[in-house]
XYZ file of N, CA, C and O in Angstrom:
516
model
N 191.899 89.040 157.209
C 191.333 88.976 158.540
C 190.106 89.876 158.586
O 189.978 91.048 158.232
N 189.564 89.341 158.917
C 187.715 90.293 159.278
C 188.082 90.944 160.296
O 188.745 90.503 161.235
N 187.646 92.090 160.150
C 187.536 93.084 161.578
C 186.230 93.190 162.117
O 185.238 92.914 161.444
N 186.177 93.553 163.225
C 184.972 93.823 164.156
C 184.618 94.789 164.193
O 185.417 95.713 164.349
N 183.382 95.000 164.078
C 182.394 96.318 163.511
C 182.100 96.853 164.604
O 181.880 95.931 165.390
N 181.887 98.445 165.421
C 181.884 99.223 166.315
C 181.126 100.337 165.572
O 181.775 101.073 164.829
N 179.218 100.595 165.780
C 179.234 101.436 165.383
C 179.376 102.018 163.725
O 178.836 103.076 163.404
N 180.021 101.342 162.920
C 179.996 101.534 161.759
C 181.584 101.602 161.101
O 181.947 101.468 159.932
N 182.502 101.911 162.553
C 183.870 102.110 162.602
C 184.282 100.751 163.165
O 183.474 99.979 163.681
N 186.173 100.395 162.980
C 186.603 99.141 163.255
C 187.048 99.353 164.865
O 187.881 100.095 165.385
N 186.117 98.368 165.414
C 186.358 98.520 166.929
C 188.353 98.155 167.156
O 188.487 98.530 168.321
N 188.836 97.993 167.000
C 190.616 97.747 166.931
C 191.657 98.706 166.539
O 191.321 99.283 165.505
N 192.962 99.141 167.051
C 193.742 99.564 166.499
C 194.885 98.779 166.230
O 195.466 97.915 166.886
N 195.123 99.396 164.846
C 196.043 98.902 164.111
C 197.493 99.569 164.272
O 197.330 100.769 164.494
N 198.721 99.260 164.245
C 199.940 99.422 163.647
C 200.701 99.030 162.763
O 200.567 97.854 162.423
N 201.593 99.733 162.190
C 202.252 99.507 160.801
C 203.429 100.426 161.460
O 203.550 101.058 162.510
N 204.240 100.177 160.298
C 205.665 101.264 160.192
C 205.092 101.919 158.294
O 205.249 101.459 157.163
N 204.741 102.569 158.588
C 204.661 103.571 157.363
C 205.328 104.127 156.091
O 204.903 104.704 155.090
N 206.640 103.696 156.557
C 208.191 104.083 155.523
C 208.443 102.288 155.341
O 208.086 101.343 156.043
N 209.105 102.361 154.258
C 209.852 100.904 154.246
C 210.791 100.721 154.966
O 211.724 101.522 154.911
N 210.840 99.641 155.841
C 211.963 99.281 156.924
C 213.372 99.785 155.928
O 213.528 99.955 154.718
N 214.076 99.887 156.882
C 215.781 99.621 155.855
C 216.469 101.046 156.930
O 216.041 101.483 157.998
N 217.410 101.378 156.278
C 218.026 101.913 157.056
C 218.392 103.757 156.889
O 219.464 104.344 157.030
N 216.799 104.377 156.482
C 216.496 105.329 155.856
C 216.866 106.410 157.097
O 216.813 105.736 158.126
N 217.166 107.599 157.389
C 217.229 108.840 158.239
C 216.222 108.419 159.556
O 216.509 108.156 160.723
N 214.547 108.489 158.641
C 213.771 108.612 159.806
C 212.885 107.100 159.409
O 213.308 106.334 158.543
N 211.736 106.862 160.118
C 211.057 106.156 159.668
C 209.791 106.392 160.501
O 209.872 106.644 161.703
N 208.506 106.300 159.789
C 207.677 106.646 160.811
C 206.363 105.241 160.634
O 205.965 104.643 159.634
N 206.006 105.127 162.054
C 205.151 104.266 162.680
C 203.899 104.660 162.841
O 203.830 105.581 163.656
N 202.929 104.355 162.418
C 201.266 104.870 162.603
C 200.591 103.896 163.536
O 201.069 102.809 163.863
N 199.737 104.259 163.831
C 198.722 104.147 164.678
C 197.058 104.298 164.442
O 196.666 105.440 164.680
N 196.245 103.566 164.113
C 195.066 104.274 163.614
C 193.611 103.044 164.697
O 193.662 101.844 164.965
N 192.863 103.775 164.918
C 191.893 103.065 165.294
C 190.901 103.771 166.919
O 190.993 104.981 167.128
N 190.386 103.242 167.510
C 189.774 104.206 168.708
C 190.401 104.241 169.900
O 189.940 105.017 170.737
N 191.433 103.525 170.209
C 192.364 103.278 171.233
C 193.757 104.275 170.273
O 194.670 103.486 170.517
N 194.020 104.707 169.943
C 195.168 105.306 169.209
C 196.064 106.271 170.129
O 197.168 106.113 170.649
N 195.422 107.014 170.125
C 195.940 108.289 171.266
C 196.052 107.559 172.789
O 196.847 107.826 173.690
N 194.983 106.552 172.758
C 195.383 106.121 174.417
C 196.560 105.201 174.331
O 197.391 105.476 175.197
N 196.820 104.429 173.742
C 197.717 103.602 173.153
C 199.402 104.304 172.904
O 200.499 103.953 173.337
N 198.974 105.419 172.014
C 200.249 106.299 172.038
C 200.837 106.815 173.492
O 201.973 106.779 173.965
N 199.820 107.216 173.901
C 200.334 108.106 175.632
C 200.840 107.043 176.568
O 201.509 107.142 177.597
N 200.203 105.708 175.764
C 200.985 104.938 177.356
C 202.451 104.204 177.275
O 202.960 103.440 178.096
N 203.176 104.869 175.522
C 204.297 104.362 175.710
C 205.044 106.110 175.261
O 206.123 106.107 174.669
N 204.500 107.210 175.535
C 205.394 108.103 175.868
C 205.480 108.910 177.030
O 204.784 108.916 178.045
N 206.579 109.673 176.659
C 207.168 110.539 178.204
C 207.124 111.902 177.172
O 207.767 111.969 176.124
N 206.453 112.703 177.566
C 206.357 113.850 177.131
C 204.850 114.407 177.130
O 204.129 113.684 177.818
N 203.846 116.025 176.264
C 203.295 116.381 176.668
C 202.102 115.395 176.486
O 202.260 114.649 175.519
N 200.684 115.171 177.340
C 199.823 113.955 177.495
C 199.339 114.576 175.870
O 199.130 115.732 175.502
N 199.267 113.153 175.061
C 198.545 113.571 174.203
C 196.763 113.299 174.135
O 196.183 113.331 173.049
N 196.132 113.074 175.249
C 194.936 112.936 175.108
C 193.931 113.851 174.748
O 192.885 113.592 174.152
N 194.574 115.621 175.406
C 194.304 116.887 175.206
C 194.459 117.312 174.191
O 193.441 117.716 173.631
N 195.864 117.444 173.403
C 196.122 118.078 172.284
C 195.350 117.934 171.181
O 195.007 116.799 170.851
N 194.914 119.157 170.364
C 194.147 119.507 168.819
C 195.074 118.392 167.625
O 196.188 117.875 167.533
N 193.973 118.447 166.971
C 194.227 117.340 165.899
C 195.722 118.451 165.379
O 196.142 119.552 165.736
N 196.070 117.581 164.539
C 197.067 117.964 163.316
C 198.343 118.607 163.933
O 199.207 119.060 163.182
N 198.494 118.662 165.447
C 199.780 119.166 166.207
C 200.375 118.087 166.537
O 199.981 116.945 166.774
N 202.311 119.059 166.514
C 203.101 117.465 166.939
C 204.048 118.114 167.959
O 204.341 119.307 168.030
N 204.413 117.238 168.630
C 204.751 117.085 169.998
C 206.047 116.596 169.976
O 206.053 115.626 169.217
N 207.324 116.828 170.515
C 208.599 116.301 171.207
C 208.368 115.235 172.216
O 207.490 115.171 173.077
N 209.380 114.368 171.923
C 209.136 113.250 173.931
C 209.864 111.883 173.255
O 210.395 111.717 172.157
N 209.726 111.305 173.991
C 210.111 110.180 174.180
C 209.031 108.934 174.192
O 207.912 108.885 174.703
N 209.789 107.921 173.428
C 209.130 106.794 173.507
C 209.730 105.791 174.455
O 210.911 105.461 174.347
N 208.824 105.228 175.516
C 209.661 104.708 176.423
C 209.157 103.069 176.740
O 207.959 102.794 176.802
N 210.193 102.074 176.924
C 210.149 100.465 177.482
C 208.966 100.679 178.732
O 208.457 101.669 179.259
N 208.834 99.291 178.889
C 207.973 99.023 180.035
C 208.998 99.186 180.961
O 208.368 98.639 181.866
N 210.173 99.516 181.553
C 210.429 100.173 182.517
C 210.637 101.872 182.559
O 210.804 102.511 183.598
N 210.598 102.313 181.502
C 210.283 103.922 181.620
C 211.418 104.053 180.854
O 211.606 105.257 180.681
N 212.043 103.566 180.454
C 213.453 103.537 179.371
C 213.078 103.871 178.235
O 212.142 103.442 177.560
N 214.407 105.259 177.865
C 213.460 105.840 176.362
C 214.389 104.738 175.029
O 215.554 104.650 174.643
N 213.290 104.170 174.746
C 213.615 103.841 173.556
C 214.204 104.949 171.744
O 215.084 105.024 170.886
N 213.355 105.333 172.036
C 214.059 106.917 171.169
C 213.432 108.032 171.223
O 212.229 107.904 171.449
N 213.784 109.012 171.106
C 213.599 110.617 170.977
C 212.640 110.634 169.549
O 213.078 110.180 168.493
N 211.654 111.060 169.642
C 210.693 111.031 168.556
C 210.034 112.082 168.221
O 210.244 112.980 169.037
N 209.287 112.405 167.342
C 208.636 113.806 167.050
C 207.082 112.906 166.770
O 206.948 112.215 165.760
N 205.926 113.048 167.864
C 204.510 112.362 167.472
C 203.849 113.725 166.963
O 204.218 114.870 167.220
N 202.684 113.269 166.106
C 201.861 113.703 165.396
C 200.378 113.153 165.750
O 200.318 111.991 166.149
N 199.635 113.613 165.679
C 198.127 113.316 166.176
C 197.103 114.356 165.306
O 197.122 115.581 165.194
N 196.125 113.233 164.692
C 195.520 113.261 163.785
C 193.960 112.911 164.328
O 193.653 111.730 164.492
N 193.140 113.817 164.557
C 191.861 113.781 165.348
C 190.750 112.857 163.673
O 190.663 113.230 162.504
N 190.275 111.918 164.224
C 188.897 111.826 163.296
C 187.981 112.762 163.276
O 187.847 113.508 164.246
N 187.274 112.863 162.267
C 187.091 112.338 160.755
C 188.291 112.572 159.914
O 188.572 111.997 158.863
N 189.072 113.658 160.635
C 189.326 114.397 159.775
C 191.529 113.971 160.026
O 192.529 114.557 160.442
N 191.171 112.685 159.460
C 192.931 111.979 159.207
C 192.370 111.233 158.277
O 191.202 111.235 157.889
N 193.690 110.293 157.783
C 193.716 109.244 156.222
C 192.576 108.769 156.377
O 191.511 108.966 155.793
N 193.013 107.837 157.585
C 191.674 106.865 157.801
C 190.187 107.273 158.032
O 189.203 106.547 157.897
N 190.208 108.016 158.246
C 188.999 108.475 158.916
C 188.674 108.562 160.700
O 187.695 109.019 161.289
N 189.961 107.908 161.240
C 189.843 107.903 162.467
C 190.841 108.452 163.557
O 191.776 109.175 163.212
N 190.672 108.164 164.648
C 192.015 108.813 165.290
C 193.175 108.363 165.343
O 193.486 107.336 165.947
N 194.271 109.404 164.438
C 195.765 108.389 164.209
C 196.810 109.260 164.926
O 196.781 110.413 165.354
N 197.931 108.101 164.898
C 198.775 108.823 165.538
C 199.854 108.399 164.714
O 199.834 107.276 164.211
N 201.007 109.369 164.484
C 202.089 108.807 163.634
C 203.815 108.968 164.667
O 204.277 110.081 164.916
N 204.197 108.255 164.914
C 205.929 108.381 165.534
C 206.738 109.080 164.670
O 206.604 108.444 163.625
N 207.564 110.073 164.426
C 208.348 109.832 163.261
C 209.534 109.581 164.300
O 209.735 110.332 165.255
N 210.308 108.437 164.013
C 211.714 108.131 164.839
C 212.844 108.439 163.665
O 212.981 108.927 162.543
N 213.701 107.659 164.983
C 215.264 107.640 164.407
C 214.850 106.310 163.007
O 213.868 105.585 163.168
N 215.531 106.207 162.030
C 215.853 105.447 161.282
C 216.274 104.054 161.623
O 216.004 103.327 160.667
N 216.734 103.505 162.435
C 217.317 102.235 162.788
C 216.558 101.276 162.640
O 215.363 101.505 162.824
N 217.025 99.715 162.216
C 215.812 98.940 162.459
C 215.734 98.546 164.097
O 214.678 98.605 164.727
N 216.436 98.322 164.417
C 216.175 98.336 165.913
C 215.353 99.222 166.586
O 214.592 98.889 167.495
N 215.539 100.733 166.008
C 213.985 101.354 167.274
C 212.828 101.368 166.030
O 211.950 102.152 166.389
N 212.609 100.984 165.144
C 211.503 100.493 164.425
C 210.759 99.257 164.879
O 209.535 99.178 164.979
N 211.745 98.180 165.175
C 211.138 96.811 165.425
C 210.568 97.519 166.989
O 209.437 97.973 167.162
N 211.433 97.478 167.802
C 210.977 98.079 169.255
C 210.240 99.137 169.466
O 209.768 99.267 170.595
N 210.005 99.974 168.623
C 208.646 100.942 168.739
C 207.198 100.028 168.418
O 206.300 99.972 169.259
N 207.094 99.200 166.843
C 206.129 98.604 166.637
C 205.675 97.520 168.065
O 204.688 97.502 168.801
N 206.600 96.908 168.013
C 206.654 95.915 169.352
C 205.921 96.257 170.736
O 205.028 95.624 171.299
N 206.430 97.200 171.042
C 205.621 98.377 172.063
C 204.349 98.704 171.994
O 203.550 98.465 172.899
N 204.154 99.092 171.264
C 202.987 99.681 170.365
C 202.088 98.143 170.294
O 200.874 98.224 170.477
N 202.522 97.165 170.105
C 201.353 95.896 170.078
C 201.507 95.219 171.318
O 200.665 94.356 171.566
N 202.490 95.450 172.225
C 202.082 95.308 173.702
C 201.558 95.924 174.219
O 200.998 95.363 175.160
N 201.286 97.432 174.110
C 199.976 98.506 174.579
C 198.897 98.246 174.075
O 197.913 98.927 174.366
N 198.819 97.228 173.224
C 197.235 97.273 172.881
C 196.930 97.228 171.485
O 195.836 97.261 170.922
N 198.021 97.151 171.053
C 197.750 97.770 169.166
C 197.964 96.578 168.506
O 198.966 96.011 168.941
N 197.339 95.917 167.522
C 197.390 94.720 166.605
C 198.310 94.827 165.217
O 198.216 95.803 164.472
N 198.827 94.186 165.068
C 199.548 94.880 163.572
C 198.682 94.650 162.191
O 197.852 93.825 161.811
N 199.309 95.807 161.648
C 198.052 96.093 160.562
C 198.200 94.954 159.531
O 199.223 94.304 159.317
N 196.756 94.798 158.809
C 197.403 93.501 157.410
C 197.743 95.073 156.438
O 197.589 96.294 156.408
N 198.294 93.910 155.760
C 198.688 94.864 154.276
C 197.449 95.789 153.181
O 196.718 95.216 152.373
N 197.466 96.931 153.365
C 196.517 97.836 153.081
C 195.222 98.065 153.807
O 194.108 98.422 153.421
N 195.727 97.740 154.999
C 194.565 98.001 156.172
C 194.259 99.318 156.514
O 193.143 99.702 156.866
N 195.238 99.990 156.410
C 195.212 101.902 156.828
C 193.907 102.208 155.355
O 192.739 102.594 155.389
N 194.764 101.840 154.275
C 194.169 102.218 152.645
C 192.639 101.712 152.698
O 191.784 102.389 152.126
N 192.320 100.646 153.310
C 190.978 99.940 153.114
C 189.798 101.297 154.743
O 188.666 101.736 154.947
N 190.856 101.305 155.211
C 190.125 101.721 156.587
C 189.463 102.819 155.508
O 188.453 102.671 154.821
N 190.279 103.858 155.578
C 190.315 105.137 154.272
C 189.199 105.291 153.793
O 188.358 106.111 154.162
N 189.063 104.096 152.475
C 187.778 104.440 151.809
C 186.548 103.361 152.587
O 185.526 103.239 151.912
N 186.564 102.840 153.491
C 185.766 102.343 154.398
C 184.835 103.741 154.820
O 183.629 103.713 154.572
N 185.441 104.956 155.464
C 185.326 106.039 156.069
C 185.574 107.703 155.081
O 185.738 108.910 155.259
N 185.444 106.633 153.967
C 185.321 107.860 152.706
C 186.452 108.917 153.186
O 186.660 109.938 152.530
């Protein structure tokens, strides 16, 4: 899939689940692109992450379109230039289940987020050196 050029950066954010699905402890969900952080804040309950410094992580909840926490999560926020991609990411680390994996990603591409192709984070990367 061709992406759309913004500037020199990919106007879109992407999602992925980051760990291999299955039924591991934790599993964590990324987020990368210029909507990232806005995207993240509008499916949690906890501190706003629009404020917070790169590379800090945060307690809260990930919550349904009725305010229902889907799971107790630990987010991470990753300011550009200076994350994988080169841009602003955000990572979930959840519970392990495939159920709040499918329903976090799910969330996450009803707020706005597209799902990533396969080595889209890796291509963004050296796109943004």
């Amino acid at each position: 899939m061709e992406q759309t050029k913004l500037n020199g950066t990919t106007a879109d954010t992407i999602v992925a689940l980051a760990t291999p699905p299955g039924t591991g402890g934790i599993a964590v969900a990324r987020l990368s692109g210029p909507d990232a952080v806005a995207i993240a804040d509008s499916v949690w309950r906890g501190k706003s992450l629009s404020g917070v410094a790169s590379h800090t992580a945060h307690l809260g909840e990930i919550i349904d379109d009725d305010g229902n926490p889907i799971d107790k999560a630990l987010v991470t926020v990753f300011r550009g230039p200076h994350s994988f991609t080169g841009e602003d990411t955000v990572e979930f680390s959840l519970h392990g289940s495939r159920w709040i994996q499918r329903a976090t990603v799910a969330r996450l591409t009803a707020a706005g987020a597209r799902a990533a192709t396969a080595g889209e984070f890796t291509r963004r990367a050296f796109l943004n050196n």
